[in-house]
């Protein structure tokens, strides 16, 4: 079993829709949770960074962490064609080095 | 502020050869991590360098090795290339030790193809 599970999609939604992306994990030592966006043939770009449980909002993006369920989510409101990309969840513990453990990524397409 | 840069952008090698990939960290960052991203997969941690010392290693064989220089730039070396080494190699820099700013920022990657 992988430490981090993420539905690879692909996921296609119409422009303006609310998008929900999710990851589950098995390692209860994970404390820091991130979402990265990766356009085709580019490096991942940090979108959201959350410590422990709770919600964080930044513009059209909201990240949620539920440590009791080992479940994290990213919501995108008023989705735009420019949001079409692969979204990667990543997480790490609070110990030692900053190794990130990633999900496989969800490929998202916003249809104009 | 300069972001993370990597060179070369693309590289084609044959099985058994050796390759060196380079990374310049973001200004002010003292830590570099390397990841391998196979097609359709998430990045996998190779190793991390902090102030020129290896600071953790993932599940990769010894033929993957690295260096970090006094200016915090870094190299990833892979010996005896195998077909499965074909992937996007990502470098990420961070400023370890500064509270709240230890997030990793990624470069554009080097796409390695092994024939």
Coordinates of N, CA and C in Angstrom, one line a residue:
Chain A
X1 N 0.8 -1.2 0.0 CA 0.0 0.0 0.0 C 0.9 1.2 0.0
X2 N 0.5 2.2 -0.9 CA 1.3 3.4 -0.9 C 1.0 4.3 0.3
X3 N 2.0 5.1 0.7 CA 1.7 6.0 1.8 C 0.7 7.0 1.5
X4 N 0.7 7.5 0.3 CA -0.2 8.5 -0.1 C -1.0 8.1 -1.4
X5 N -2.3 8.1 -1.3 CA -3.1 7.6 -2.4 C -3.9 8.9 -3.0
X6 N -3.9 8.9 -4.3 CA -4.5 10.0 -5.0 C -5.1 9.5 -6.3
X7 N -6.4 9.8 -6.6 CA -7.1 9.4 -7.8 C -6.4 10.1 -9.0
X8 N -5.8 9.3 -9.9 CA -5.1 9.9 -11.0 C -6.0 10.6 -12.1
X9 N -7.3 10.4 -11.9 CA -8.3 10.9 -12.9 C -8.1 10.2 -14.3
X10 N -8.3 10.8 -15.4 CA -8.4 12.3 -15.5 C -9.8 12.8 -15.1
X11 N -9.9 14.1 -14.8 CA -11.1 14.7 -14.3 C -11.3 15.9 -15.2
X12 N -12.5 16.0 -15.8 CA -12.9 17.0 -16.7 C -14.2 17.7 -16.2
X13 N -14.1 19.0 -16.1 CA -15.3 19.8 -15.6 C -15.5 21.0 -16.4
X14 N -16.7 21.6 -16.5 CA -16.9 22.8 -17.3 C -16.4 24.0 -16.5
X15 N -16.0 25.0 -17.3 CA -15.6 26.3 -16.7 C -16.6 26.8 -15.7
X16 N -16.1 27.3 -14.6 CA -16.9 27.9 -13.6 C -17.4 26.9 -12.5
X17 N -17.1 25.6 -12.7 CA -17.5 24.6 -11.7 C -16.6 24.6 -10.5
X18 N -17.1 24.0 -9.5 CA -16.2 23.8 -8.3 C -15.5 22.5 -8.4
X19 N -14.2 22.5 -8.3 CA -13.4 21.2 -8.4 C -13.0 20.8 -7.0
X20 N -13.1 19.5 -6.8 CA -12.7 18.9 -5.5 C -11.6 17.8 -5.8
X21 N -10.5 18.0 -5.2 CA -9.4 17.0 -5.4 C -9.0 16.5 -4.0
X22 N -8.7 15.2 -4.0 CA -8.5 14.6 -2.6 C -7.3 13.6 -2.6
X23 N -6.8 13.5 -1.4 CA -5.7 12.5 -1.1 C -6.0 11.8 0.2
X24 N -5.7 10.6 0.3 CA -5.7 9.9 1.6 C -4.2 9.4 1.9
X25 N -3.9 9.2 3.2 CA -2.6 8.8 3.5 C -2.7 7.9 4.7
X26 N -1.6 7.1 4.9 CA -1.6 6.1 6.0 C -0.6 6.5 7.1
X27 N 0.3 7.4 6.9 CA 1.3 7.7 7.9 C 0.8 8.8 8.8
X28 N 0.5 8.4 10.1 CA 0.0 9.4 11.0 C 1.0 10.4 11.4
X29 N 2.3 10.2 11.1 CA 3.3 11.2 11.4 C 3.4 12.4 10.5
X30 N 2.6 12.3 9.4 CA 2.6 13.5 8.5 C 2.0 14.7 9.2
X31 N 2.7 15.8 9.1 CA 2.2 17.0 9.8 C 2.0 18.2 8.9
X32 N 2.8 18.2 7.8 CA 2.7 19.3 6.8 C 2.1 18.8 5.5
X33 N 1.2 19.6 4.9 CA 0.5 19.1 3.8 C 0.5 20.2 2.7
X34 N 0.8 19.8 1.5 CA 0.9 20.8 0.4 C 0.2 20.3 -0.8
X35 N -0.2 21.3 -1.6 CA -0.7 21.0 -3.0 C 0.2 21.7 -4.0
X36 N 0.6 21.0 -5.0 CA 1.4 21.6 -6.1 C 0.6 21.4 -7.4
X37 N 0.8 22.4 -8.2 CA 0.2 22.4 -9.6 C 1.4 22.2 -10.6
X38 N 1.1 21.3 -11.5 CA 2.2 21.0 -12.5 C 1.6 21.0 -13.9
X39 N 2.1 22.0 -14.7 CA 1.7 22.1 -16.1 C 2.5 21.1 -16.9
X40 N 2.1 20.7 -18.0 CA 2.7 19.7 -18.8 C 4.2 20.0 -19.1
X41 N 5.1 19.1 -18.8 CA 6.5 19.2 -19.0 C 7.1 20.4 -18.2
X42 N 6.5 20.7 -17.1 CA 7.1 21.8 -16.2 C 7.3 21.2 -14.8
X43 N 8.0 22.0 -14.0 CA 8.2 21.6 -12.6 C 7.0 21.9 -11.7
X44 N 6.7 21.2 -10.6 CA 5.6 21.5 -9.7 C 5.7 22.9 -9.1
X45 N 4.6 23.6 -9.0 CA 4.5 24.9 -8.5 C 3.6 24.9 -7.2
X46 N 4.2 25.4 -6.1 CA 3.5 25.3 -4.8 C 2.2 26.2 -4.9
X47 N 1.1 25.6 -4.5 CA -0.2 26.3 -4.4 C -0.6 26.6 -3.0
X48 N -0.6 25.6 -2.2 CA -1.1 25.7 -0.8 C -0.2 24.9 0.1
X49 N 0.0 25.4 1.3 CA 0.8 24.8 2.4 C 0.1 24.9 3.7
X50 N -0.2 23.8 4.3 CA -1.0 23.7 5.6 C -0.2 22.9 6.6
X51 N -0.3 23.4 7.8 CA 0.3 22.7 8.9 C -0.8 22.1 9.8
X52 N -0.8 20.8 10.0 CA -1.8 20.0 10.8 C -3.2 20.2 10.3
X53 N -4.2 20.0 11.1 CA -5.6 20.0 10.6 C -6.1 21.4 10.5
X54 N -7.2 21.5 9.6 CA -7.9 22.8 9.5 C -8.0 23.2 8.0
X55 N -8.5 24.4 7.8 CA -8.7 24.9 6.5 C -7.8 26.1 6.2
X56 N -7.5 26.3 4.9 CA -6.7 27.5 4.5 C -7.2 27.9 3.2
X57 N -7.5 29.2 3.1 CA -8.1 29.8 1.8 C -7.1 30.8 1.2
X58 N -7.0 30.7 -0.1 CA -6.1 31.7 -0.8 C -6.8 31.9 -2.2
X59 N -7.5 33.0 -2.3 CA -8.2 33.3 -3.5 C -9.3 32.3 -3.8
X60 N -9.2 31.7 -5.0 CA -10.2 30.7 -5.4 C -9.9 29.3 -4.9
X61 N -8.8 29.1 -4.1 CA -8.3 27.8 -3.6 C -8.5 27.7 -2.1
X62 N -9.0 26.5 -1.7 CA -9.2 26.2 -0.3 C -8.6 24.8 -0.1
X63 N -7.7 24.7 0.9 CA -7.2 23.4 1.3 C -7.7 23.0 2.6
X64 N -8.1 21.8 2.7 CA -8.6 21.2 4.0 C -7.8 20.0 4.4
X65 N -7.5 19.9 5.7 CA -6.8 18.7 6.2 C -7.6 18.2 7.4
X66 N -7.9 16.9 7.3 CA -8.6 16.2 8.4 C -7.7 15.1 8.8
X67 N -6.9 15.3 9.9 CA -5.9 14.3 10.3 C -6.6 13.1 10.9
X68 N -7.7 13.3 11.5 CA -8.4 12.1 12.2 C -8.8 11.1 11.1
X69 N -9.1 11.6 9.9 CA -9.5 10.7 8.8 C -8.3 10.4 7.9
X70 N -7.2 11.1 8.1 CA -6.1 11.0 7.2 C -6.5 11.3 5.7
X71 N -7.1 12.5 5.6 CA -7.7 12.9 4.3 C -7.5 14.4 4.1
X72 N -7.0 14.7 2.9 CA -6.8 16.1 2.6 C -7.5 16.4 1.3
X73 N -8.0 17.7 1.1 CA -8.7 18.1 0.0 C -8.2 19.5 -0.5
X74 N -8.4 19.7 -1.8 CA -8.2 21.0 -2.4 C -9.4 21.3 -3.2
X75 N -10.0 22.5 -2.9 CA -11.2 22.9 -3.7 C -10.8 24.1 -4.5
X76 N -11.3 24.1 -5.8 CA -11.0 25.2 -6.7 C -12.4 25.8 -7.1
X77 N -12.6 27.1 -6.7 CA -13.9 27.7 -7.1 C -13.8 28.4 -8.4
X78 N -14.9 28.6 -9.1 CA -14.9 29.4 -10.3 C -13.8 28.9 -11.2
X79 N -13.7 27.6 -11.5 CA -12.6 27.1 -12.3 C -12.4 27.7 -13.6
X80 N -11.2 27.9 -14.0 CA -10.8 28.5 -15.3 C -10.0 27.6 -16.2
X81 N -10.1 27.8 -17.5 CA -9.3 26.9 -18.4 C -7.8 26.9 -18.0
X82 N -7.3 28.0 -17.4 CA -5.9 28.1 -17.0 C -5.6 27.2 -15.8
X83 N -6.6 26.7 -15.2 CA -6.4 25.7 -14.0 C -6.2 24.3 -14.5
X84 N -6.3 24.1 -15.8 CA -6.0 22.7 -16.4 C -4.6 22.4 -16.2
X85 N -4.3 21.3 -15.4 CA -3.0 20.9 -15.1 C -3.1 19.6 -14.3
X86 N -1.9 19.1 -13.8 CA -1.9 18.0 -12.9 C -1.7 18.5 -11.5
X87 N -2.5 18.1 -10.6 CA -2.4 18.6 -9.2 C -1.9 17.4 -8.3
X88 N -0.8 17.8 -7.6 CA -0.1 16.8 -6.8 C -0.3 17.2 -5.3
X89 N -0.7 16.2 -4.5 CA -0.7 16.4 -3.1 C 0.7 15.9 -2.6
X90 N 1.2 16.6 -1.5 CA 2.5 16.2 -0.9 C 2.4 16.4 0.6
X91 N 3.2 15.6 1.3 CA 3.2 15.8 2.7 C 4.5 15.3 3.3
X92 N 4.8 15.7 4.5 CA 6.0 15.3 5.2 C 5.8 15.3 6.7
X93 N 6.7 14.6 7.4 CA 6.7 14.6 8.8 C 7.4 15.8 9.4
X94 N 7.5 15.8 10.7 CA 8.2 16.9 11.4 C 9.6 16.5 11.8
X95 N 10.1 15.3 11.3 CA 11.3 14.8 11.7 C 12.4 14.9 10.7
X96 N 13.6 15.2 11.1 CA 14.8 15.1 10.2 C 14.6 15.9 9.0
X97 N 14.9 15.3 7.8 CA 15.0 16.1 6.6 C 13.6 16.4 6.1
X98 N 13.5 17.1 5.0 CA 12.2 17.6 4.6 C 11.7 16.8 3.4
X99 N 12.0 15.5 3.4 CA 11.5 14.7 2.3 C 10.0 14.8 2.1
X100 N 9.6 15.1 0.9 CA 8.2 15.1 0.6 C 7.7 13.8 0.0
X101 N 6.6 13.3 0.5 CA 6.0 12.1 -0.1 C 4.8 12.6 -0.9
X102 N 4.8 12.3 -2.2 CA 3.8 12.8 -3.1 C 2.7 11.7 -3.5
X103 N 1.5 12.2 -3.8 CA 0.6 11.3 -4.5 C 0.9 11.2 -6.0
X104 N 0.2 10.4 -6.7 CA 0.5 10.2 -8.1 C 0.1 11.4 -9.0
X105 N -0.8 12.3 -8.4 CA -1.3 13.4 -9.2 C -2.6 13.2 -9.9
X106 N -3.5 14.2 -9.9 CA -4.7 14.1 -10.6 C -4.7 15.1 -11.8
X107 N -4.9 14.5 -13.0 CA -4.9 15.4 -14.2 C -6.3 16.0 -14.4
X108 N -6.3 17.3 -14.3 CA -7.6 18.1 -14.4 C -7.7 18.9 -15.7
X109 N -8.8 18.8 -16.4 CA -9.1 19.6 -17.5 C -10.3 20.5 -17.3
X110 N -10.2 21.8 -17.5 CA -11.4 22.7 -17.4 C -11.9 23.0 -18.8
X111 N -13.1 22.6 -19.1 CA -13.6 22.8 -20.5 C -14.3 24.1 -20.6
X112 N -13.8 24.9 -21.6 CA -14.4 26.3 -21.8 C -15.9 26.2 -22.2
Chain B
X1 N 14.5 38.3 -6.9 CA 14.8 36.9 -6.4 C 14.8 36.0 -7.5
X2 N 15.9 35.2 -7.7 CA 16.1 34.2 -8.7 C 15.5 32.9 -8.3
X3 N 14.7 32.2 -9.2 CA 14.1 30.9 -8.8 C 15.1 29.8 -9.0
X4 N 14.6 28.6 -8.9 CA 15.5 27.4 -9.0 C 15.7 27.1 -10.5
X5 N 16.9 26.9 -10.9 CA 17.2 26.7 -12.3 C 17.9 25.3 -12.4
X6 N 17.7 24.6 -13.5 CA 18.3 23.3 -13.8 C 18.8 23.2 -15.2
X7 N 19.9 22.5 -15.3 CA 20.4 22.3 -16.7 C 21.0 20.8 -16.8
X8 N 20.9 20.3 -18.0 CA 20.3 20.8 -19.2 C 18.8 20.6 -19.1
X9 N 18.0 21.0 -20.1 CA 16.6 20.9 -20.1 C 16.2 19.4 -20.5
X10 N 16.9 19.0 -21.5 CA 16.7 17.6 -22.1 C 18.0 16.9 -22.2
X11 N 18.0 15.6 -22.1 CA 19.2 14.8 -22.3 C 18.9 13.4 -22.8
X12 N 19.6 13.0 -23.8 CA 19.5 11.6 -24.3 C 20.8 10.9 -24.1
X13 N 20.7 9.7 -23.4 CA 21.9 8.9 -23.1 C 21.5 7.4 -23.5
X14 N 22.6 6.6 -23.6 CA 22.4 5.2 -23.9 C 22.7 4.4 -22.6
X15 N 22.1 3.3 -22.5 CA 22.2 2.4 -21.4 C 23.7 2.2 -21.0
X16 N 24.1 2.2 -19.8 CA 25.4 2.0 -19.3 C 26.2 3.3 -19.2
X17 N 25.8 4.4 -19.8 CA 26.5 5.7 -19.7 C 26.3 6.3 -18.3
X18 N 27.0 7.4 -18.1 CA 26.9 8.2 -16.9 C 26.3 9.6 -17.3
X19 N 25.6 10.2 -16.3 CA 25.1 11.5 -16.6 C 25.2 12.4 -15.3
X20 N 25.4 13.7 -15.6 CA 25.4 14.7 -14.5 C 24.4 15.8 -14.7
X21 N 23.5 16.0 -13.8 CA 22.5 17.0 -13.9 C 22.8 18.1 -12.8
X22 N 22.5 19.3 -13.2 CA 22.9 20.5 -12.3 C 21.7 21.3 -11.9
X23 N 21.8 21.9 -10.7 CA 20.7 22.7 -10.1 C 21.3 23.9 -9.4
X24 N 20.7 25.0 -9.6 CA 21.1 26.2 -8.9 C 19.9 26.6 -8.0
X25 N 20.1 26.6 -6.7 CA 19.0 26.9 -5.7 C 18.6 28.3 -5.8
X26 N 17.4 28.5 -5.2 CA 16.8 29.9 -5.1 C 17.7 30.7 -4.2
X27 N 17.8 32.0 -4.5 CA 18.7 32.8 -3.6 C 18.3 32.8 -2.2
X28 N 19.3 32.6 -1.3 CA 19.0 32.5 0.1 C 18.7 31.1 0.7
X29 N 18.5 30.1 -0.2 CA 18.2 28.8 0.2 C 19.4 27.9 0.4
X30 N 19.5 27.1 1.5 CA 20.7 26.3 1.8 C 20.5 24.8 1.6
X31 N 19.3 24.4 1.2 CA 19.0 23.0 1.1 C 18.5 22.7 -0.3
X32 N 19.0 21.6 -0.8 CA 18.5 21.1 -2.2 C 18.1 19.7 -2.1
X33 N 16.9 19.4 -2.6 CA 16.4 18.0 -2.7 C 16.3 17.6 -4.1
X34 N 16.5 16.3 -4.4 CA 16.3 15.8 -5.8 C 15.2 14.8 -5.8
X35 N 14.4 14.8 -6.8 CA 13.3 13.9 -7.0 C 13.4 13.3 -8.4
X36 N 12.9 12.1 -8.6 CA 12.7 11.5 -9.9 C 11.2 11.3 -10.1
X37 N 10.7 11.8 -11.3 CA 9.3 11.7 -11.6 C 9.2 10.9 -12.9
X38 N 8.7 9.7 -12.8 CA 8.4 8.9 -14.0 C 7.1 9.3 -14.6
X39 N 6.9 9.0 -15.8 CA 5.7 9.5 -16.6 C 4.4 9.0 -15.8
X40 N 3.5 9.9 -15.6 CA 2.3 9.6 -14.9 C 2.4 9.3 -13.4
X41 N 3.5 9.5 -12.8 CA 3.7 9.3 -11.4 C 4.0 10.6 -10.7
X42 N 3.9 10.5 -9.4 CA 4.3 11.7 -8.5 C 5.9 11.6 -8.3
X43 N 6.5 12.7 -8.0 CA 7.9 12.7 -7.8 C 8.3 11.8 -6.6
X44 N 9.4 11.1 -6.8 CA 10.0 10.2 -5.7 C 11.3 10.8 -5.2
X45 N 11.4 10.9 -3.9 CA 12.6 11.5 -3.3 C 13.8 10.7 -3.5
X46 N 14.9 11.3 -4.0 CA 16.2 10.6 -4.2 C 17.1 10.9 -3.0
X47 N 17.4 12.1 -2.8 CA 18.2 12.5 -1.6 C 18.2 14.0 -1.4
X48 N 18.7 14.5 -0.3 CA 18.7 15.9 0.1 C 20.1 16.3 0.5
X49 N 20.5 17.5 0.2 CA 21.8 18.1 0.7 C 21.5 19.3 1.5
X50 N 22.1 19.4 2.6 CA 22.0 20.6 3.5 C 23.4 21.0 3.9
X51 N 23.8 22.2 3.5 CA 25.1 22.7 3.8 C 26.2 21.8 3.4
X52 N 26.1 21.2 2.2 CA 27.1 20.4 1.5 C 27.2 19.0 2.1
X53 N 26.3 18.6 3.0 CA 26.2 17.2 3.5 C 24.9 16.5 3.1
X54 N 25.0 15.2 2.8 CA 23.8 14.5 2.5 C 22.9 14.4 3.8
X55 N 21.7 14.7 3.6 CA 20.8 14.8 4.8 C 19.5 14.0 4.6
X56 N 19.7 12.7 4.2 CA 18.6 11.9 3.9 C 18.6 11.3 2.5
X57 N 18.2 10.1 2.4 CA 18.2 9.4 1.1 C 17.0 8.6 0.9
X58 N 16.4 8.5 -0.2 CA 15.3 7.7 -0.5 C 15.7 6.3 -1.0
X59 N 14.8 5.5 -1.5 CA 15.1 4.2 -1.9 C 15.7 4.1 -3.3
X60 N 16.9 4.6 -3.5 CA 17.6 4.6 -4.7 C 19.0 4.0 -4.5
X61 N 19.4 3.3 -5.6 CA 20.7 2.6 -5.4 C 21.9 3.5 -5.4
X62 N 23.1 3.1 -4.9 CA 24.3 3.9 -4.8 C 24.7 4.5 -6.1
X63 N 24.3 4.0 -7.2 CA 24.8 4.6 -8.5 C 24.1 6.0 -8.7
X64 N 23.2 6.4 -7.8 CA 22.7 7.7 -7.8 C 23.5 8.4 -6.7
X65 N 24.2 9.5 -7.1 CA 25.0 10.2 -6.1 C 24.9 11.7 -6.3
X66 N 25.3 12.5 -5.3 CA 25.2 13.9 -5.5 C 26.2 14.7 -4.8
X67 N 26.2 16.0 -5.0 CA 27.1 16.9 -4.4 C 26.4 18.2 -4.2
X68 N 26.8 18.9 -3.1 CA 26.3 20.3 -3.0 C 27.6 21.2 -2.8
X69 N 27.6 22.3 -3.4 CA 28.7 23.2 -3.4 C 28.6 24.3 -2.4
X70 N 29.7 25.0 -2.1 CA 29.5 26.1 -1.1 C 28.5 27.2 -1.4
X71 N 28.2 27.4 -2.7 CA 27.2 28.4 -3.1 C 25.8 27.7 -3.0
X72 N 25.7 26.5 -2.6 CA 24.4 25.7 -2.4 C 23.9 25.1 -3.7
X73 N 24.6 25.4 -4.8 CA 24.1 24.7 -6.0 C 24.5 23.2 -5.9
X74 N 23.9 22.4 -6.7 CA 24.0 20.9 -6.5 C 24.1 20.2 -7.9
X75 N 24.7 19.0 -7.8 CA 24.7 18.1 -8.9 C 24.1 16.7 -8.5
X76 N 23.5 16.1 -9.5 CA 23.0 14.7 -9.4 C 23.8 13.9 -10.4
X77 N 24.4 12.9 -10.0 CA 25.1 12.0 -10.9 C 24.5 10.6 -10.9
X78 N 24.3 10.0 -12.1 CA 23.8 8.7 -12.2 C 24.8 7.9 -13.1
X79 N 25.3 6.8 -12.5 CA 26.2 5.9 -13.2 C 25.4 4.7 -13.8
X80 N 26.0 4.1 -14.8 CA 25.5 2.8 -15.3 C 24.0 2.9 -15.6
X81 N 23.7 3.9 -16.4 CA 22.2 4.2 -16.7 C 21.5 3.0 -17.2
X82 N 20.2 2.9 -16.7 CA 19.3 1.8 -17.1 C 18.1 2.5 -17.8
X83 N 17.4 1.6 -18.5 CA 16.2 2.2 -19.3 C 15.2 2.8 -18.3
X84 N 15.0 2.2 -17.1 CA 14.1 2.7 -16.1 C 14.5 4.0 -15.5
X85 N 15.7 4.5 -15.8 CA 16.1 5.8 -15.3 C 15.5 6.9 -16.1
X86 N 14.9 6.6 -17.2 CA 14.2 7.6 -18.0 C 13.1 8.3 -17.2
X87 N 13.2 9.6 -17.0 CA 12.3 10.3 -16.1 C 12.6 11.8 -16.2
X88 N 11.7 12.6 -15.5 CA 11.9 14.0 -15.3 C 12.6 14.1 -13.9
X89 N 13.8 14.7 -13.9 CA 14.5 14.8 -12.6 C 14.4 16.3 -12.1
X90 N 13.8 16.4 -10.9 CA 13.4 17.6 -10.3 C 14.4 18.0 -9.2
X91 N 14.7 19.2 -9.1 CA 15.5 19.8 -8.0 C 14.6 20.7 -7.3
X92 N 14.6 20.7 -6.0 CA 13.8 21.6 -5.1 C 14.7 22.3 -4.1
X93 N 14.6 23.6 -3.9 CA 15.4 24.2 -2.9 C 14.5 24.8 -1.8
X94 N 15.1 24.9 -0.6 CA 14.4 25.4 0.6 C 15.4 26.0 1.5
X95 N 14.8 26.7 2.5 CA 15.7 27.3 3.5 C 15.5 26.6 4.9
X96 N 16.1 25.5 5.1 CA 15.9 24.7 6.3 C 16.4 25.5 7.5
X97 N 15.7 25.4 8.6 CA 16.1 26.0 9.8 C 15.4 27.4 10.0
X98 N 14.7 27.9 9.0 CA 14.0 29.2 9.2 C 12.5 28.9 9.4
X99 N 12.0 29.1 10.5 CA 10.6 28.7 10.8 C 9.6 29.3 9.8
X100 N 8.8 28.4 9.3 CA 7.7 28.8 8.4 C 8.2 29.0 7.0
X101 N 9.4 28.9 6.7 CA 9.9 29.1 5.3 C 10.6 27.9 4.7
X102 N 10.3 26.6 5.2 CA 11.0 25.5 4.8 C 10.2 24.8 3.6
X103 N 9.3 25.4 3.0 CA 8.7 24.8 1.8 C 9.6 24.7 0.7
X104 N 9.4 23.7 -0.1 CA 10.3 23.4 -1.2 C 9.8 24.0 -2.5
X105 N 10.7 24.7 -3.2 CA 10.3 25.3 -4.5 C 11.1 24.5 -5.6
X106 N 10.4 24.1 -6.6 CA 10.9 23.2 -7.6 C 11.4 24.0 -8.9
X107 N 12.4 23.5 -9.5 CA 12.9 23.9 -10.8 C 12.1 23.3 -11.9
X108 N 12.4 23.6 -13.1 CA 11.6 23.1 -14.3 C 11.9 21.7 -14.6
X109 N 13.0 21.1 -14.1 CA 13.3 19.7 -14.3 C 14.2 19.5 -15.5
X110 N 14.9 18.3 -15.5 CA 15.7 17.9 -16.6 C 15.0 16.5 -17.1
X111 N 14.7 16.5 -18.3 CA 14.1 15.3 -18.9 C 15.2 14.4 -19.4
X112 N 15.4 13.2 -18.8 CA 16.4 12.3 -19.2 C 15.7 11.1 -19.9
X113 N 16.2 10.8 -21.1 CA 15.8 9.7 -21.9 C 17.0 8.7 -22.0
X114 N 16.8 7.5 -21.6 CA 17.8 6.5 -21.7 C 17.4 5.5 -22.8
X115 N 18.3 5.3 -23.8 CA 17.9 4.4 -25.0 C 18.7 3.1 -24.9

